[in-house]
Coordinates of C-alpha atoms in Angstrom, one line a residue:
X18 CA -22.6 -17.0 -2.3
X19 CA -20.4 -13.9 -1.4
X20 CA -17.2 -14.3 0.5
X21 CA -15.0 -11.5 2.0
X22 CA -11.4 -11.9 1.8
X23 CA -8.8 -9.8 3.7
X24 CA -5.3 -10.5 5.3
X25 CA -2.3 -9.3 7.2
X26 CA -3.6 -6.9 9.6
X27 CA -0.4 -7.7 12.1
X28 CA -2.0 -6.0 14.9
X29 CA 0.8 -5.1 17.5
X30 CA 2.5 -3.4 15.0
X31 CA 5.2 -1.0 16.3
X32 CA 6.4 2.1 14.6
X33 CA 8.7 4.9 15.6
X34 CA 8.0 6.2 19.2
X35 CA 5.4 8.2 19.3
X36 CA 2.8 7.4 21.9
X37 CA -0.6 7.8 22.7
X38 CA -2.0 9.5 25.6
X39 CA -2.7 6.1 27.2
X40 CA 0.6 4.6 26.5
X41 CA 0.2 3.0 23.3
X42 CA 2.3 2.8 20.5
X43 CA 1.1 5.4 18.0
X44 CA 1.0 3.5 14.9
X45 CA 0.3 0.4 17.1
X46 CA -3.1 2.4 17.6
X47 CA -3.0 3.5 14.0
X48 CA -3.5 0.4 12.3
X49 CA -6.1 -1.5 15.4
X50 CA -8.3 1.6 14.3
X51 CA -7.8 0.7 10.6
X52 CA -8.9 -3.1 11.4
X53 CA -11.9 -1.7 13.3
X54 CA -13.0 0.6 10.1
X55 CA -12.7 -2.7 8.0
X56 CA -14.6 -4.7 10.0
X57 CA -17.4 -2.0 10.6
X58 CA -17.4 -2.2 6.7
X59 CA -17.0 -6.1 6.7
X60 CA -20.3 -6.3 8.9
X61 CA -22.1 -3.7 6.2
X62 CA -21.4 -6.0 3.5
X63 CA -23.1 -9.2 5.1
X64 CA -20.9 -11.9 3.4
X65 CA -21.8 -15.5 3.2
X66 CA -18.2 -16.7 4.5
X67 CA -15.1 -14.9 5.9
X68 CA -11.8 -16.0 5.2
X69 CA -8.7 -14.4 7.0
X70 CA -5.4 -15.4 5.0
X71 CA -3.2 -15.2 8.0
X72 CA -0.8 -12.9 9.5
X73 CA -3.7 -11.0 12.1
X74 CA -0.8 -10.2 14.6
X75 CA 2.5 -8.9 13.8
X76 CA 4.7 -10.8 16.2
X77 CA 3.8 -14.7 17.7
X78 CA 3.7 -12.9 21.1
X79 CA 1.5 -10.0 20.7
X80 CA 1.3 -7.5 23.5
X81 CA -2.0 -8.1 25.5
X82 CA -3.9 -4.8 24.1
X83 CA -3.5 -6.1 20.5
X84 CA -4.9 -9.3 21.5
X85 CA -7.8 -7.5 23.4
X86 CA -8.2 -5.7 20.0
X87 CA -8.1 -8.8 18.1
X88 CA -10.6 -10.9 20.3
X89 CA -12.9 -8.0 20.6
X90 CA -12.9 -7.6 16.8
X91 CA -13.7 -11.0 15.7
X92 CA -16.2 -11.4 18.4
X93 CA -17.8 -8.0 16.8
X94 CA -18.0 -10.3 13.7
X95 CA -19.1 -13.3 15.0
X96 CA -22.1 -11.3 16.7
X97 CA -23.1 -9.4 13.8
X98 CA -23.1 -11.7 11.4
X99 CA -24.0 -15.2 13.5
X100 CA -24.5 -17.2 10.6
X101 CA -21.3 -16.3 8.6
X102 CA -18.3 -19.0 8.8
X103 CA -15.4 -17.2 9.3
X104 CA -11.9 -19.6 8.3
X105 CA -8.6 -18.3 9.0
X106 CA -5.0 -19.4 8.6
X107 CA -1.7 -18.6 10.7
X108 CA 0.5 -16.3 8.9
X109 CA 4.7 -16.4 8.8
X110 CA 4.2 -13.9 11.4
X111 CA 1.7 -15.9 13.7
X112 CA 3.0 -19.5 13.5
X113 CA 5.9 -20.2 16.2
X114 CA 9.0 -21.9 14.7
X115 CA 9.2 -24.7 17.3
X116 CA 6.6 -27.2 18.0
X117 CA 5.8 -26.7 21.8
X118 CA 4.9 -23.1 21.1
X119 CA 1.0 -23.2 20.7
X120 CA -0.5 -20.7 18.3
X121 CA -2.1 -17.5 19.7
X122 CA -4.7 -17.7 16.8
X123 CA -6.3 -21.2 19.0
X124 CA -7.8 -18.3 21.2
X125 CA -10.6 -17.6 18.0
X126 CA -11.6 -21.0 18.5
X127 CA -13.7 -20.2 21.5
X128 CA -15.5 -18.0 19.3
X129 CA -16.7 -20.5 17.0
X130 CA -13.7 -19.2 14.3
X131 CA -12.1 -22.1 12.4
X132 CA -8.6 -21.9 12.9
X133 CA -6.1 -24.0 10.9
X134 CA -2.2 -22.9 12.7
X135 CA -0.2 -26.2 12.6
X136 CA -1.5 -28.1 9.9
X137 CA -3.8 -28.3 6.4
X138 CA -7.6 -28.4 7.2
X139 CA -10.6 -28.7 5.2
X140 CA -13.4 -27.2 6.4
X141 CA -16.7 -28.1 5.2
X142 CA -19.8 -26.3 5.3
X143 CA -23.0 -28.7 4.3
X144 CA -25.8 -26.8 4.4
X145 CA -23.9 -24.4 1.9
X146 CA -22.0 -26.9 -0.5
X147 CA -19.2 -25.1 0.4
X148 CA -15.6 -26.9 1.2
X149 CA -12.5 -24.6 2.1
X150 CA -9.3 -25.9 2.6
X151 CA -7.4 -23.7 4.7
X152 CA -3.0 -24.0 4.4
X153 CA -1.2 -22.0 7.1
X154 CA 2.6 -20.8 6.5
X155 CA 4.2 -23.6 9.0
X156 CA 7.8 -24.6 8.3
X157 CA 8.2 -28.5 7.1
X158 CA 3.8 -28.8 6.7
X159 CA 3.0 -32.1 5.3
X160 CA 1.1 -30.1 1.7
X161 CA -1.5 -31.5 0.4
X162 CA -2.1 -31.2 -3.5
X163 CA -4.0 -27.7 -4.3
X164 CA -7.1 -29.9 -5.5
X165 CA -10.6 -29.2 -4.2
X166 CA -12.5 -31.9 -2.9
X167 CA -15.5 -33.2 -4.8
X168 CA -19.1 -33.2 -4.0
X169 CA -19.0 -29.6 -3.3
X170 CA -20.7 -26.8 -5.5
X171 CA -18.4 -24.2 -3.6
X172 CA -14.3 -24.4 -3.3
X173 CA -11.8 -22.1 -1.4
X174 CA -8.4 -22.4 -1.4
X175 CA -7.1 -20.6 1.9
X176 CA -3.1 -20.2 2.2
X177 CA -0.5 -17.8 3.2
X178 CA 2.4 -18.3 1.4
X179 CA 4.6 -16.6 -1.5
X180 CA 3.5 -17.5 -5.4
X181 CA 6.8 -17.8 -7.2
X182 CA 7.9 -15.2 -9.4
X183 CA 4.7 -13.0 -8.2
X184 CA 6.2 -10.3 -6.3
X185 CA 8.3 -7.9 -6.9
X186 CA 11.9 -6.6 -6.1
X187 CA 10.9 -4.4 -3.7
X188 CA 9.0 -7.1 -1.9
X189 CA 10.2 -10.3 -2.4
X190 CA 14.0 -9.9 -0.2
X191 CA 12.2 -7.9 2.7
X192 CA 9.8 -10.6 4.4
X193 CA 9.7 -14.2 3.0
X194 CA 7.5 -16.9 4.0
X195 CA 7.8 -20.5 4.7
X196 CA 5.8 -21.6 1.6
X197 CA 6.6 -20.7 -1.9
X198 CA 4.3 -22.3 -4.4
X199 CA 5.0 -22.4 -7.7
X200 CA 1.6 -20.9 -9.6
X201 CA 1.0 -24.1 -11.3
X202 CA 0.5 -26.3 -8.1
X203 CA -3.0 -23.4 -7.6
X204 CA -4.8 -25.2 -9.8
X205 CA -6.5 -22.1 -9.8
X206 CA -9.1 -22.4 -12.5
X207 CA -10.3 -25.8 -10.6
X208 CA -11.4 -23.4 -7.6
X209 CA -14.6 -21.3 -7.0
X210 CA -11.6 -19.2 -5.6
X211 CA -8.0 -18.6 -4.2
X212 CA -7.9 -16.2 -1.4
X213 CA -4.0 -15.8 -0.6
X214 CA -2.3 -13.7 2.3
X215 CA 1.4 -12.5 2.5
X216 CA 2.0 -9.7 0.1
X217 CA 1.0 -6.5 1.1
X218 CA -0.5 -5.0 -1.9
X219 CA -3.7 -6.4 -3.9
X220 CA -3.2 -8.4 -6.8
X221 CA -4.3 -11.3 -9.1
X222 CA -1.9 -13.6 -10.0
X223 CA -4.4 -16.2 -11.6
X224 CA -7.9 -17.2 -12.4
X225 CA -9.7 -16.2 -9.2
X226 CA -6.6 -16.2 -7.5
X227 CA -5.8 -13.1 -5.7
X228 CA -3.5 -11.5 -2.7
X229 CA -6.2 -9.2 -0.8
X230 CA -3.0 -6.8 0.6
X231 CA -3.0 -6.0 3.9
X232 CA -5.1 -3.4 5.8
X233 CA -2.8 -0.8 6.7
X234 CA 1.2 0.1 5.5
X235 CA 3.0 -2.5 8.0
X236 CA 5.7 -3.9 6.0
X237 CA 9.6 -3.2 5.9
X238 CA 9.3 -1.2 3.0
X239 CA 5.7 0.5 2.7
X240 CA 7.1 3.4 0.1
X241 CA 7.5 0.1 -2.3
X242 CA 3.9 -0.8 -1.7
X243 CA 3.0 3.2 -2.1
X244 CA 4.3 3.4 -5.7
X245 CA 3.4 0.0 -6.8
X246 CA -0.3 1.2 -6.2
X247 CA 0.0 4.5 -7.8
X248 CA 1.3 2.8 -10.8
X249 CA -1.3 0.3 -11.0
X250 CA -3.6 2.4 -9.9
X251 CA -4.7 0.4 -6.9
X252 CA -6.8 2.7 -4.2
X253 CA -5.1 1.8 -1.5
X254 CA -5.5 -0.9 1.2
X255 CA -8.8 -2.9 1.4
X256 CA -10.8 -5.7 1.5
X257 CA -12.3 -8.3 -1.4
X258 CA -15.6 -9.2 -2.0
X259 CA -16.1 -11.9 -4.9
X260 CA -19.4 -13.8 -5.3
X261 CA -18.6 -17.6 -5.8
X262 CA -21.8 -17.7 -8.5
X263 CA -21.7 -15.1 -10.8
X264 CA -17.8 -14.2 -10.4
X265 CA -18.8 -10.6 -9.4
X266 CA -15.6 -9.1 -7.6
X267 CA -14.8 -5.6 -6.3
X268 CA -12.1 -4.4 -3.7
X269 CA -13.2 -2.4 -0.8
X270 CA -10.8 0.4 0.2
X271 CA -10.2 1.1 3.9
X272 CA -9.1 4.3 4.3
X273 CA -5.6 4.3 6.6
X274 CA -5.3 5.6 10.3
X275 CA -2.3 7.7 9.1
X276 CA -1.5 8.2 5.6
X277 CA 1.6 7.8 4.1
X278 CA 3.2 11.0 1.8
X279 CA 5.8 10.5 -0.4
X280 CA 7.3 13.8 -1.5
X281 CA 8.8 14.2 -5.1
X282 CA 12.3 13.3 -4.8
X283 CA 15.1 16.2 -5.5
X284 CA 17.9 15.6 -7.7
X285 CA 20.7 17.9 -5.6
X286 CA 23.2 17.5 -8.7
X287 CA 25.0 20.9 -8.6
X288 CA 23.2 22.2 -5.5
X289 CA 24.4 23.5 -2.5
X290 CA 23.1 23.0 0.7
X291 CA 21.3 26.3 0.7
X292 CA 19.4 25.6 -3.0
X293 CA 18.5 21.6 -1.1
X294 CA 17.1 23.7 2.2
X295 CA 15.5 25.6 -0.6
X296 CA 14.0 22.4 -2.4
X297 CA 13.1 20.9 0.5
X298 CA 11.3 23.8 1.7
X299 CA 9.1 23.7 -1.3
X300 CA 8.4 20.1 -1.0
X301 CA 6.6 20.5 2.4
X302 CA 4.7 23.7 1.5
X303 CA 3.0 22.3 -1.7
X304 CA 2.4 18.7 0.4
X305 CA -1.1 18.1 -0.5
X306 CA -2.7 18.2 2.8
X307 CA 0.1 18.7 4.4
X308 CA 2.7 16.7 6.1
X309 CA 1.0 17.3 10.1
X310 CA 0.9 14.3 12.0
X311 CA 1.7 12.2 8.2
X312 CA 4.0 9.6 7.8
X313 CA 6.5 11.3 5.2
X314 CA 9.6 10.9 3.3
X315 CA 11.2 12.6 0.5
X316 CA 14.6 11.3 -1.3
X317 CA 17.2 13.6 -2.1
X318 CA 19.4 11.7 -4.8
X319 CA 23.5 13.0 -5.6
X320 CA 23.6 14.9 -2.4
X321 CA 26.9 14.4 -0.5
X322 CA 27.9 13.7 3.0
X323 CA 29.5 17.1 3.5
X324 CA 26.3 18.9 1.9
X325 CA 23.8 17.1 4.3
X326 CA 26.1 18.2 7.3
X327 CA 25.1 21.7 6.1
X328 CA 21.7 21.2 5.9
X329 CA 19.4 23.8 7.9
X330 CA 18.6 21.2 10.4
X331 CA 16.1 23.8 12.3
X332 CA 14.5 23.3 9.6
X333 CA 14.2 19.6 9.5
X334 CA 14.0 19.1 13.7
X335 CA 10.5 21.4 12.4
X336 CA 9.4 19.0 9.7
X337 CA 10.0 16.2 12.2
X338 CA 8.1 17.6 15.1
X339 CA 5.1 18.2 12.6
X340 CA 5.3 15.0 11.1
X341 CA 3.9 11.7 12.9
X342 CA 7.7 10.8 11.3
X343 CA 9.8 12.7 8.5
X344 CA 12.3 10.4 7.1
X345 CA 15.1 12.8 4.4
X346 CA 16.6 9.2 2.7
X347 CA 19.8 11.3 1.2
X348 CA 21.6 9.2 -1.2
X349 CA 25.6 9.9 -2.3
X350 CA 25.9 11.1 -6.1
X351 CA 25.9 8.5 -9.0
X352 CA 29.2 9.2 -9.7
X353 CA 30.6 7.7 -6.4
X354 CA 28.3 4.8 -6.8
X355 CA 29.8 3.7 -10.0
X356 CA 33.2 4.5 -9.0
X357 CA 32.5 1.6 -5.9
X358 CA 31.7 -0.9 -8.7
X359 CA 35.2 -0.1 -10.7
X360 CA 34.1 1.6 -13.2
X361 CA 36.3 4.9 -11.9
X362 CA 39.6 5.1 -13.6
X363 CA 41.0 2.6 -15.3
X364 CA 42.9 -0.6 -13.5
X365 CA 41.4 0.8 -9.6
X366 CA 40.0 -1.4 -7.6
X367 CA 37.3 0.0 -5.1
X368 CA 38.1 -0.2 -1.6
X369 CA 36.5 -2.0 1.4
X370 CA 34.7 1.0 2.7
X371 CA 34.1 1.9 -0.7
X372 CA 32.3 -1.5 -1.2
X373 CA 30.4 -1.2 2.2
X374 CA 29.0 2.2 1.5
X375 CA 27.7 0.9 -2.0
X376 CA 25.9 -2.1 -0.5
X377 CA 24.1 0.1 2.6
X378 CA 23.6 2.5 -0.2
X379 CA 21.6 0.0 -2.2
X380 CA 20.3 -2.3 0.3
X381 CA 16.1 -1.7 0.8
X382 CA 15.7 0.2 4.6
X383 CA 12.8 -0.5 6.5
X384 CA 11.0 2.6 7.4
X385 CA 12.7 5.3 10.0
X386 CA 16.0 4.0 8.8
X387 CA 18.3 6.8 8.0
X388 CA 20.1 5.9 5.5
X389 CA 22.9 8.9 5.7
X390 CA 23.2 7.7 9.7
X391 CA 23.4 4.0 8.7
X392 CA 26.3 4.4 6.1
X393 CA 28.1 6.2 8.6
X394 CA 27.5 3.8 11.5
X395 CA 28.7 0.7 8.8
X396 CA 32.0 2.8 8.2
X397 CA 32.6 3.4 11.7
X398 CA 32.4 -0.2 12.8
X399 CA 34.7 -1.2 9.6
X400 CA 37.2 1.0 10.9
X401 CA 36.9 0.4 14.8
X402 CA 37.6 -3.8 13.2
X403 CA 40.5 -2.6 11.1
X404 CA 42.1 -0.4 14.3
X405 CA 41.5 -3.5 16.4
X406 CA 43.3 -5.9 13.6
X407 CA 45.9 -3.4 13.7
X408 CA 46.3 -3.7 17.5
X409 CA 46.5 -6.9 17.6
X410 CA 49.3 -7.8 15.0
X411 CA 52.7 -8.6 16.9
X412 CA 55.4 -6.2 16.9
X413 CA 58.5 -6.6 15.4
X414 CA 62.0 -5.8 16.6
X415 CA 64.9 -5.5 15.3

């Protein structure tokens, strides 16, 4: 009894903007062709049961190509593999906050999908012994307890939702969902298995428990997700497939529609503007691959403002027209950093634009943020308030 278990595909994704010839959002395109590999894969794997762990568009009102994408895909799935149940549950980013908003994931209905978008649903499968009890990420959901049923040889737990204390710091702030569980209510070890969706990045947090990741980089912060792999040496984005009998389990990479590059960052300590140009210039000429039509960034720590300003920005307008998007994320020296959080000279307090450029400084950017331009735009609206403040205070005569 194999299952397949993916999640977060968030077709309709929009990114940067770059177009296709037809009009299409670029990376929009990007990740609908990733979906379409993983499905191609899905079909080549002839699973038993399919569950989807929510999040399959991006926004509750996809545009009406990703919903043509979507509808074609699942239909692919349907027809291919006729006698596979396919389950799936409405993501944070699929389930509408008020109540007379209906769900655009009802639509899979008409193709025999089993849909569970406003409420807890067990779906039971007879002629396999297989119960799954499908959770979607709905604001105020009337929970049941994380039990299985009995009288079924076969159990899946289905949810989206966030497993307390599970993800990281560079995840948790950026995208949070309605449901937090606390990893005891899983009763994980009472399940054949616990197919979760949310979290971007594959991982088990208990006994047959596991986040499949999404299928392509479309969260706030995807260079979070990027080193979180490389350090636990997770191949990428994918798919699972885990037999519910013998506990076999293997993740399927699906190769992205436009890989990500994250250059090694340059410590500019001491440099000038001509030595960064320098570094800079050696980072994209050793790219592996190249950065051409990539998705690329490369952090240039202790550089300051006046030193970016000088920056060979022919150079960079060329990395950026190469790139699908080149993103320099230049961050002010450590020095000034510490001096905003009083430890400068004895008895100073930091100022207020001090304070603000420390906290845009620190706060995690989505990606195509700049975060040089984003300091500067904070700053300027601090001091258009503080000339308007000053405008308005009464004058005094006499």
């Amino acid at each position: 009894m194999r299952l397949v278990h993916l999640s977060d595909l968030h077709l309709g994704f929009r990114q940067y903007q770059r177009l296709t010839p037809t009009g299409i959002n670029q990376r929009e395109a990007d990740v609908a062709a990733t979906v379409s590999r993983a499905v191609a894969q899905i079909i080549a794997c002839a699973p038993d049961l399919i569950v989807v762990g929510g999040d399959v568009f991006h926004t509750v009102r996809p545009s009406n190509p990703a919903i043509l994408h979507a509808f074609r895909t699942f239909s692919a799935l349907r027809d291919r593999l006729p006698d596979t149940p396919i389950v799936m549950v409405a993501g944070n980013h699929d389930a509408p906050r008020t109540s007379e908003t209906g769900c655009i994931l009802r639509l899979f209905r008409e193709i025999d999908v089993h849909v569970a978008d406003a409420k807890a649903e067990l779906f039971t499968f007879a002629g396999r012994s297989l119960a799954v009890l499908a959770v979607p990420d709905v604001p105020g959901i009337d929970r049941p307890p994380f039990v299985p049923p009995d009288g079924y040889e076969h159990t899946v737990l289905l949810l989206h939702g966030e497993i307390a204390g599970m993800l990281p710091a560079h995840a948790a702030p950026a995208d949070r969902a309605a449901i937090e569980i606390d990893p005891a209510e899983l009763h994980a070890e009472q399940w054949s298995y616990v197919a979760l969706g949310h979290y971007h990045v594959y991982r088990e947090v208990a006994t047959r428990a596991y986040y499949s990741g999404s299928l392509d980089y479309t969260s706030s912060n995807p260079w979070g997700e990027l080193r979180e792999e490389r350090e636990q040496r997770i191949p990428g984005k994918g798919f699972i497939e885990h037999d519910l009998v013998s506990g076999a389990h293997r993740f399927h990479p699906v190769a992205p529609s436009r890989p990500l590059l994250d250059l090694e960052p340059i410590d500019a300590s001491g440099m000038g503007a001509t030595d960064v140009d320098s570094a800079l210039r050696a980072r994209v000429d050793s790219a592996i691959g190249g950065i051409d039509d990539r998705i690329v960034r490369v952090t240039v720590r202790n550089i300051a403002r006046h030193i970016v300003r000088e920056l060979n920005h022919d150079a960079l307008r060329e990395y950026r027209k190469r790139a699908m998007h080149f993103h320099l994320d230049a961050r002010r020296p450590e020095v000034l950093a510490r001096r905003g959080k009083g430890e400068g000279a004895p008895g100073r307090r930091a100022t207020l634009p001090e304070l603000v450029a420390e906290r845009l400084n620190e706060r995690p950017l989505p990606a195509g943020v700049d975060r040089e331009e984003l300091v500067s735009l904070g700053l300027r609206y601090l001091q258009q308030a503080e000339d308007a403040a000053m405008a308005a205070l009464p004058v005094l005569e006499g």
